[in-house]
PDB file of C-alpha atoms in Angstrom:
ATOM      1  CA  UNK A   1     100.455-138.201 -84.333  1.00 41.00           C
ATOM      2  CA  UNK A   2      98.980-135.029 -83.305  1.00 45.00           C
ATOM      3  CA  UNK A   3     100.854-131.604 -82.435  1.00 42.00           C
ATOM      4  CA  UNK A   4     101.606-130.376 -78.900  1.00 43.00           C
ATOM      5  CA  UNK A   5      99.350-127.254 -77.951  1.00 43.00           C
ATOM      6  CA  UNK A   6     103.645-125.899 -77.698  1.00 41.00           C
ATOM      7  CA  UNK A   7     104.051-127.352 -81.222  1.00 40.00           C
ATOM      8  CA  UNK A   8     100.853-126.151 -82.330  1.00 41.00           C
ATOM      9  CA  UNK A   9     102.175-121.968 -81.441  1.00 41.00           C
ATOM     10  CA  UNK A  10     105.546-122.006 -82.625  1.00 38.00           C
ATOM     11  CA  UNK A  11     103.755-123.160 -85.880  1.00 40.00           C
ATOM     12  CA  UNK A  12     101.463-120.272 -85.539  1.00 40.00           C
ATOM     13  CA  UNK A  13     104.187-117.301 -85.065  1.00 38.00           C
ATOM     14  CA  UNK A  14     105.968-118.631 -87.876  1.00 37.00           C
ATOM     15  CA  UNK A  15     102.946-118.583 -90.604  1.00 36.00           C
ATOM     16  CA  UNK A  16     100.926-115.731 -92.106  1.00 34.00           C
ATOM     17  CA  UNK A  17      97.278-115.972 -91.096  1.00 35.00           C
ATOM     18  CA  UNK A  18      94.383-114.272 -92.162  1.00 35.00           C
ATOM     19  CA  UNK A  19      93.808-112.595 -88.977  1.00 39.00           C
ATOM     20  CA  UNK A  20      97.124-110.151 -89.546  1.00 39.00           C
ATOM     21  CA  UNK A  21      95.641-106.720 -89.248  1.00 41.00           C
ATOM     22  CA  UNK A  22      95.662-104.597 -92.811  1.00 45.00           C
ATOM     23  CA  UNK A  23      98.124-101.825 -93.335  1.00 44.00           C
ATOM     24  CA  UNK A  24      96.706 -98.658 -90.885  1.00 47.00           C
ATOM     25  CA  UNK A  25      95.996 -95.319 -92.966  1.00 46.00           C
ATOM     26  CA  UNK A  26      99.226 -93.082 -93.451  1.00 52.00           C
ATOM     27  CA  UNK A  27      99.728 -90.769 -90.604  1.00 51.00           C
ATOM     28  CA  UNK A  28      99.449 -88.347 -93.532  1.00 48.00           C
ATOM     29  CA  UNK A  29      96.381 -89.268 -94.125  1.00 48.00           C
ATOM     30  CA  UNK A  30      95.284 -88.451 -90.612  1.00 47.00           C
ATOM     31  CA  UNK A  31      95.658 -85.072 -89.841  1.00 48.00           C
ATOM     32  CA  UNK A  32      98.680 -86.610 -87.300  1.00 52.00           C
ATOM     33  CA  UNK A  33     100.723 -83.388 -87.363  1.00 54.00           C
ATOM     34  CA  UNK A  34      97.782 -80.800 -86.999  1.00 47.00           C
ATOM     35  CA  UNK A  35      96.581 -82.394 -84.085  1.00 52.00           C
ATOM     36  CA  UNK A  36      99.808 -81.433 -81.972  1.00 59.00           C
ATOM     37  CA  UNK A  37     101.128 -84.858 -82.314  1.00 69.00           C
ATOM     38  CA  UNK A  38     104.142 -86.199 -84.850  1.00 94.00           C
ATOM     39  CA  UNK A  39     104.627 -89.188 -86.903  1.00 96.00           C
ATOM     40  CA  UNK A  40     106.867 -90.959 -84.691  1.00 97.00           C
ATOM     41  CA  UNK A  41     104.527 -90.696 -81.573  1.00 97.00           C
ATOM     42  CA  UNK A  42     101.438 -91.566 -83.274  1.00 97.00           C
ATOM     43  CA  UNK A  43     103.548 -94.803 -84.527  1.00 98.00           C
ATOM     44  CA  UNK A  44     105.089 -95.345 -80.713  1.00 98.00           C
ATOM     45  CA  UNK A  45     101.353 -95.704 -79.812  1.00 98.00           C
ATOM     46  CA  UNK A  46     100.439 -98.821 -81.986  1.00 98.00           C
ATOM     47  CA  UNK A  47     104.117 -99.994 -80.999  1.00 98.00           C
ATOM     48  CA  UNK A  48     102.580 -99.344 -77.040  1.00 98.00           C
ATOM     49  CA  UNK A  49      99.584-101.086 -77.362  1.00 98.00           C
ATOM     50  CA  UNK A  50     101.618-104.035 -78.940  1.00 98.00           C
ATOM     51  CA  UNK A  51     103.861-104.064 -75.762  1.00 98.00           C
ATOM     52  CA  UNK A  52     100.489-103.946 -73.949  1.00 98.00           C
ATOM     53  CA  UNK A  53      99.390-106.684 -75.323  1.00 97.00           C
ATOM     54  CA  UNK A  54     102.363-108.720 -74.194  1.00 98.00           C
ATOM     55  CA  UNK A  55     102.146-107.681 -70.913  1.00 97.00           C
ATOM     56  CA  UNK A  56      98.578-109.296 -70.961  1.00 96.00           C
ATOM     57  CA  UNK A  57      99.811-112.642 -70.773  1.00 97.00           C
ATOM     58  CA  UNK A  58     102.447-112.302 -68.919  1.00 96.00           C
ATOM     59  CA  UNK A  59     105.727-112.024 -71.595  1.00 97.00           C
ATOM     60  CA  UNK A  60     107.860-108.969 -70.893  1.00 97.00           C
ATOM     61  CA  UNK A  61     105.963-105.940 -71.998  1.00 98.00           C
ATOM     62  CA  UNK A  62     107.751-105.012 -75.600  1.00 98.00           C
ATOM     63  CA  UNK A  63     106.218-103.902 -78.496  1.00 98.00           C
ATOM     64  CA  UNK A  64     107.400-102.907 -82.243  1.00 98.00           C
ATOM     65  CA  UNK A  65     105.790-102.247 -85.533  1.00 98.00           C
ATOM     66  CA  UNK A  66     107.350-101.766 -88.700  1.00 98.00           C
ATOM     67  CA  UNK A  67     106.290 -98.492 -90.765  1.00 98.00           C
ATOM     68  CA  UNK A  68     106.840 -98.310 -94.332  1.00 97.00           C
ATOM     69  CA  UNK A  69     105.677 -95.150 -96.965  1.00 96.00           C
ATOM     70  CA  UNK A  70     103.380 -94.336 -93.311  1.00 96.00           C
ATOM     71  CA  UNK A  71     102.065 -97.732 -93.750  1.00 97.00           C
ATOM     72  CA  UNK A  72     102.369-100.426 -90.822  1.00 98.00           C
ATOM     73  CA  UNK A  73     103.308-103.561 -92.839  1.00 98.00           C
ATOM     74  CA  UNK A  74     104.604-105.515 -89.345  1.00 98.00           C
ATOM     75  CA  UNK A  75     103.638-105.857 -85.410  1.00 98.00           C
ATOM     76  CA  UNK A  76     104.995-107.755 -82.957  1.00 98.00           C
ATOM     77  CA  UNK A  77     104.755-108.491 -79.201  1.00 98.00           C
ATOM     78  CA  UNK A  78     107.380-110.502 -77.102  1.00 98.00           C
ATOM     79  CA  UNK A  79     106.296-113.814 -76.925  1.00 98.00           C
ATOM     80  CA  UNK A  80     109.144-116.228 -76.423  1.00 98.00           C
ATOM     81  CA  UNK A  81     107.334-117.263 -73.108  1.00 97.00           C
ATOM     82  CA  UNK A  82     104.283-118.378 -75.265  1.00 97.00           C
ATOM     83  CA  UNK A  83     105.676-119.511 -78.451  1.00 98.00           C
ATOM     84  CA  UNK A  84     109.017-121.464 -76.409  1.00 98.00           C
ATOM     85  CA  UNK A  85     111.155-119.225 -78.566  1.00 98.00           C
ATOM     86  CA  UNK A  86     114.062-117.404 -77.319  1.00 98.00           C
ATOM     87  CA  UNK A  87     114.261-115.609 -80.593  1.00 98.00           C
ATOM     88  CA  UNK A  88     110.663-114.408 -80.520  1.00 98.00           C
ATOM     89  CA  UNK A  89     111.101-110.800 -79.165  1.00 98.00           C
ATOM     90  CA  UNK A  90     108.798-108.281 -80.305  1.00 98.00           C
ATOM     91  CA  UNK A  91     110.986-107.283 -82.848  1.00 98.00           C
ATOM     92  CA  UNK A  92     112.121-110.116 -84.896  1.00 98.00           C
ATOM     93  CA  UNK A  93     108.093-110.412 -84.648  1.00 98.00           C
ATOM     94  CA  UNK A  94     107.193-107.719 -86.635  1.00 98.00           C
ATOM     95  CA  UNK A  95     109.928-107.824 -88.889  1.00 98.00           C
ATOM     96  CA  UNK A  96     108.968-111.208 -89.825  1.00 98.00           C
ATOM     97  CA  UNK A  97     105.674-110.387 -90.461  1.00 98.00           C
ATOM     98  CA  UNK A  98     106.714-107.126 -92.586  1.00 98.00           C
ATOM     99  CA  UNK A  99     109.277-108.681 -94.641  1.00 98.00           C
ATOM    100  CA  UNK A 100     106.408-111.542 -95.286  1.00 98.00           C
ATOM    101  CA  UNK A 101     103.920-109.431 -96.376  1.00 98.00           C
ATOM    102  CA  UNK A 102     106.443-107.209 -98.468  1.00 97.00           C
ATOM    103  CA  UNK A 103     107.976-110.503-100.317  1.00 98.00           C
ATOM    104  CA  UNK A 104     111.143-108.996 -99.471  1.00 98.00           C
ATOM    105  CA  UNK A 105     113.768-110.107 -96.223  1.00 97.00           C
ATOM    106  CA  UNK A 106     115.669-106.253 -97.040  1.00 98.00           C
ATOM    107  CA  UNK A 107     113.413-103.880 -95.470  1.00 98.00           C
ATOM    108  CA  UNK A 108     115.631-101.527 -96.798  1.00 97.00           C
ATOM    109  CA  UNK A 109     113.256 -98.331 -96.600  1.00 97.00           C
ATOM    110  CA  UNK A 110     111.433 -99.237 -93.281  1.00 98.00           C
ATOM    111  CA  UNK A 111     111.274 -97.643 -90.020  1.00 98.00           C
ATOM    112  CA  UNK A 112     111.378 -99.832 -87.332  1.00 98.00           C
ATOM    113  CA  UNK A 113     109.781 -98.546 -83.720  1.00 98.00           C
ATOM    114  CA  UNK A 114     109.952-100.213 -80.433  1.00 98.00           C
ATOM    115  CA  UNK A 115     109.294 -99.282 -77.193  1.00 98.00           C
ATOM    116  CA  UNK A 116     112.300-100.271 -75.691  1.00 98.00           C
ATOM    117  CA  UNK A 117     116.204-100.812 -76.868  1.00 98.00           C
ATOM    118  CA  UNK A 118     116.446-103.323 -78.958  1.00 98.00           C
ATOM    119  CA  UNK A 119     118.812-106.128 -77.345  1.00 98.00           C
ATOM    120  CA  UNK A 120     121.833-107.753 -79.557  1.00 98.00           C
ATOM    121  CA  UNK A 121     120.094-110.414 -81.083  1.00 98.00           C
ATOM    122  CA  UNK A 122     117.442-107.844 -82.461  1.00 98.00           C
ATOM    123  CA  UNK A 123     120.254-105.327 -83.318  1.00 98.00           C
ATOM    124  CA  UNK A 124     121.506-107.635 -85.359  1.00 98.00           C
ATOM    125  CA  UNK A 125     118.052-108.672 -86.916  1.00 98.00           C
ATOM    126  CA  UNK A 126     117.687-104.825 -87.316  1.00 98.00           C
ATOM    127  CA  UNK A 127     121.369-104.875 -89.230  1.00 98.00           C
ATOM    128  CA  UNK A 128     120.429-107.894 -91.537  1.00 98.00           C
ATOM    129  CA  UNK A 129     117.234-106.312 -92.582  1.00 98.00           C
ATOM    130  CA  UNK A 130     118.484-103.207 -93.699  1.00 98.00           C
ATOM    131  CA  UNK A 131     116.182-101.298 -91.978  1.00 98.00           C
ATOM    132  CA  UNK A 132     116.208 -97.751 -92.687  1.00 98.00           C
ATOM    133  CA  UNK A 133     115.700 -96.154 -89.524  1.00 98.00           C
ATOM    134  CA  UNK A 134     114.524 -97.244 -85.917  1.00 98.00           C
ATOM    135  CA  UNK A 135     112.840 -95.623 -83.184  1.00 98.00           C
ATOM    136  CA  UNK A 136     112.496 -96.238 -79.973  1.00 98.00           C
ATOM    137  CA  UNK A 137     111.555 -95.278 -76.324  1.00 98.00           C
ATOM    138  CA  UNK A 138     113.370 -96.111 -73.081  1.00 98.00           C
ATOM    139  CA  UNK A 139     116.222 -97.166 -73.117  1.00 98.00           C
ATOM    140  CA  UNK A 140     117.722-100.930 -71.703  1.00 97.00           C
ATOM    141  CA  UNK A 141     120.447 -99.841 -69.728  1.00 95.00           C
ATOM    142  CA  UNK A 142     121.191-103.160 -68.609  1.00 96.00           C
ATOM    143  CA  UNK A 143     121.375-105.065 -72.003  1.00 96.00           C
ATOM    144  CA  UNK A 144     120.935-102.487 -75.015  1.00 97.00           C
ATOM    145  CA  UNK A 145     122.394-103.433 -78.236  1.00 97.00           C
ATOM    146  CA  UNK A 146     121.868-100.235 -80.027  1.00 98.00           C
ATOM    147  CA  UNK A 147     123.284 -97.295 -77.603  1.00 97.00           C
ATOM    148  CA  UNK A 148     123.671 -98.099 -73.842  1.00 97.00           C
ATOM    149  CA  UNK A 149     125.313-101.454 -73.604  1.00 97.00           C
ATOM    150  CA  UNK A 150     126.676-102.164 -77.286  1.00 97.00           C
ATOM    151  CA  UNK A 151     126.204 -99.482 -80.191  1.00 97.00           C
ATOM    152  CA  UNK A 152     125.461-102.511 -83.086  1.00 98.00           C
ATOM    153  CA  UNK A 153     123.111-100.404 -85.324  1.00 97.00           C
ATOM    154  CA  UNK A 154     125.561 -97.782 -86.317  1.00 96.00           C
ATOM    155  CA  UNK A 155     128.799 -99.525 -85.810  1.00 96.00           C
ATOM    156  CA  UNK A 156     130.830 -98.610 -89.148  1.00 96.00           C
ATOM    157  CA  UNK A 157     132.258-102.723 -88.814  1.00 96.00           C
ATOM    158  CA  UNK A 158     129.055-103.672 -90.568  1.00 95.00           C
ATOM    159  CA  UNK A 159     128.410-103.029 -93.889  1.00 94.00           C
ATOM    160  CA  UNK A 160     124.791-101.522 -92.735  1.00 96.00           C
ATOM    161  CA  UNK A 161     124.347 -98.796 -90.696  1.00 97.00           C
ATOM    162  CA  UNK A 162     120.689 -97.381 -88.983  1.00 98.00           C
ATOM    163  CA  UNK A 163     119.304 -94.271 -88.284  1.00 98.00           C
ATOM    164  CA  UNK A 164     118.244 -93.692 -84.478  1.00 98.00           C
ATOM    165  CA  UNK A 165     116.045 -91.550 -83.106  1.00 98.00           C
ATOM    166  CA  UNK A 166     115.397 -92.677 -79.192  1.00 98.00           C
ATOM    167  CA  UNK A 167     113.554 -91.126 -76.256  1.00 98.00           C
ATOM    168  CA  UNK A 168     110.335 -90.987 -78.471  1.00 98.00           C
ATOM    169  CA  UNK A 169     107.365 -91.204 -75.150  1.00 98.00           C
ATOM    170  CA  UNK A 170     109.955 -92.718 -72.806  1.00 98.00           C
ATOM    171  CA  UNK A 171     108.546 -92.169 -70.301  1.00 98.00           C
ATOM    172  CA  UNK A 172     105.315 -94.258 -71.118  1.00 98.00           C
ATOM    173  CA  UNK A 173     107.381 -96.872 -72.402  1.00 98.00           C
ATOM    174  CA  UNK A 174     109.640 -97.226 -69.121  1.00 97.00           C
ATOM    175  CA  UNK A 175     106.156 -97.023 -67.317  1.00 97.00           C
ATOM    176  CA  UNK A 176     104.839-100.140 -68.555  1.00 97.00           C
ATOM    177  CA  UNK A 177     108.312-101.696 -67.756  1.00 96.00           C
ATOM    178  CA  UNK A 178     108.052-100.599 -64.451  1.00 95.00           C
ATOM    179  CA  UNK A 179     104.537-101.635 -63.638  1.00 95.00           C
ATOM    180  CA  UNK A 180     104.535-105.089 -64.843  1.00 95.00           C
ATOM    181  CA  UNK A 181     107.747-105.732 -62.977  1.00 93.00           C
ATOM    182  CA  UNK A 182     106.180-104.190 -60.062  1.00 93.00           C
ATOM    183  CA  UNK A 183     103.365-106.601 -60.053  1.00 90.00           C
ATOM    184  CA  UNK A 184     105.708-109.537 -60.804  1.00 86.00           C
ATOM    185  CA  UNK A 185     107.258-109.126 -57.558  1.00 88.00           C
ATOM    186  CA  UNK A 186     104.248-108.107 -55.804  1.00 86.00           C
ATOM    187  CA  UNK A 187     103.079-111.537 -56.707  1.00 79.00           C
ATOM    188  CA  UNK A 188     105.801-113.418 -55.949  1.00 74.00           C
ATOM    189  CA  UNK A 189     105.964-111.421 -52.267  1.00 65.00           C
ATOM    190  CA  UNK A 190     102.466-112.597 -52.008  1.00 56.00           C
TER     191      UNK A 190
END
């Protein structure tokens, strides 16, 4: 019997293709600091245009990558619209894809950035992984799992704790928020 074009997706997200996009050059490598930008900007950006992406067909506009040695070894855009997945935020995405390509589920010396709080379920993910350090932009005031609801990543309960940096190009990242929320309603008014 054949697969369901919903079968046929959740398939997809959940095996490495061909099509994954190489490692980018180190920020290092790219004259990143000289050029009045730092390393965690110039990583928001790719995490921006993954949240972008999302936004394109019509999932909730979040995007992460995960950065390791100034290497992007994971992206991910929400998609648990697309891929019927409730667990397929942007991400447990990427760090799918990063601890795939790594051969290792402890991402224990990544850096994780995403535009926007990470919720509890991906707090958690974040937690399990070991991930080093995470990064993000605008806070989720309503449902954050990492500072403004619940403060998972560095709760000394768990046996792992994160680094945080937020507020890295908030503003863009609450921007996109806003405007494809804006045009949600604006179509529904309509």
């Amino acid at each position: 019997m054949g697969k369901t074009n919903q079968q046929a997706k959740r398939q997809q997200h959940h095996t490495t293709t061909d099509e994954s996009p190489e490692p980018t050059r180190a920020a290092t490598d790219t004259g990143v600091e000289s050029h009045g930008i730092n390393a965690d900007e110039f990583f928001m950006n790719f995490a921006l245009a993954e949240a972008a992406q999302a936004g394109a067909v019509g999932e909730v506009p979040v995007g992460a990558i995960v950065v390791i040695e100034n290497q992007i070894v994971g992206r991910g855009a929400n998609r648990p619209i697309g891929w019927t997945d409730p667990t397929a935020h942007a991400e447990i995405v990427a760090l799918r894809e990063a601890a795939r390509r790594i051969g290792n589920y402890r991402l224990t010396e990544a850096t994780l950035y995403v535009t926007i709080e990470p919720c509890a379920m991906c707090a958690g993910a974040i937690i399990n992984a070991r991930i080093r350090r995470l990064v993000y932009g605008a806070a989720d005031v309503r449902a954050g799992g990492v500072a403004s609801v619940f403060q998972i990543c560095t709760s000394s309960s768990l046996n792992h704790q994160v680094e945080i940096t937020a507020g890295v190009l908030a503003a863009e990242c609450r921007e996109l928020m806003q405007a494809f929320f804006k045009a949600r309603r604006k179509g529904k008014a309509g």
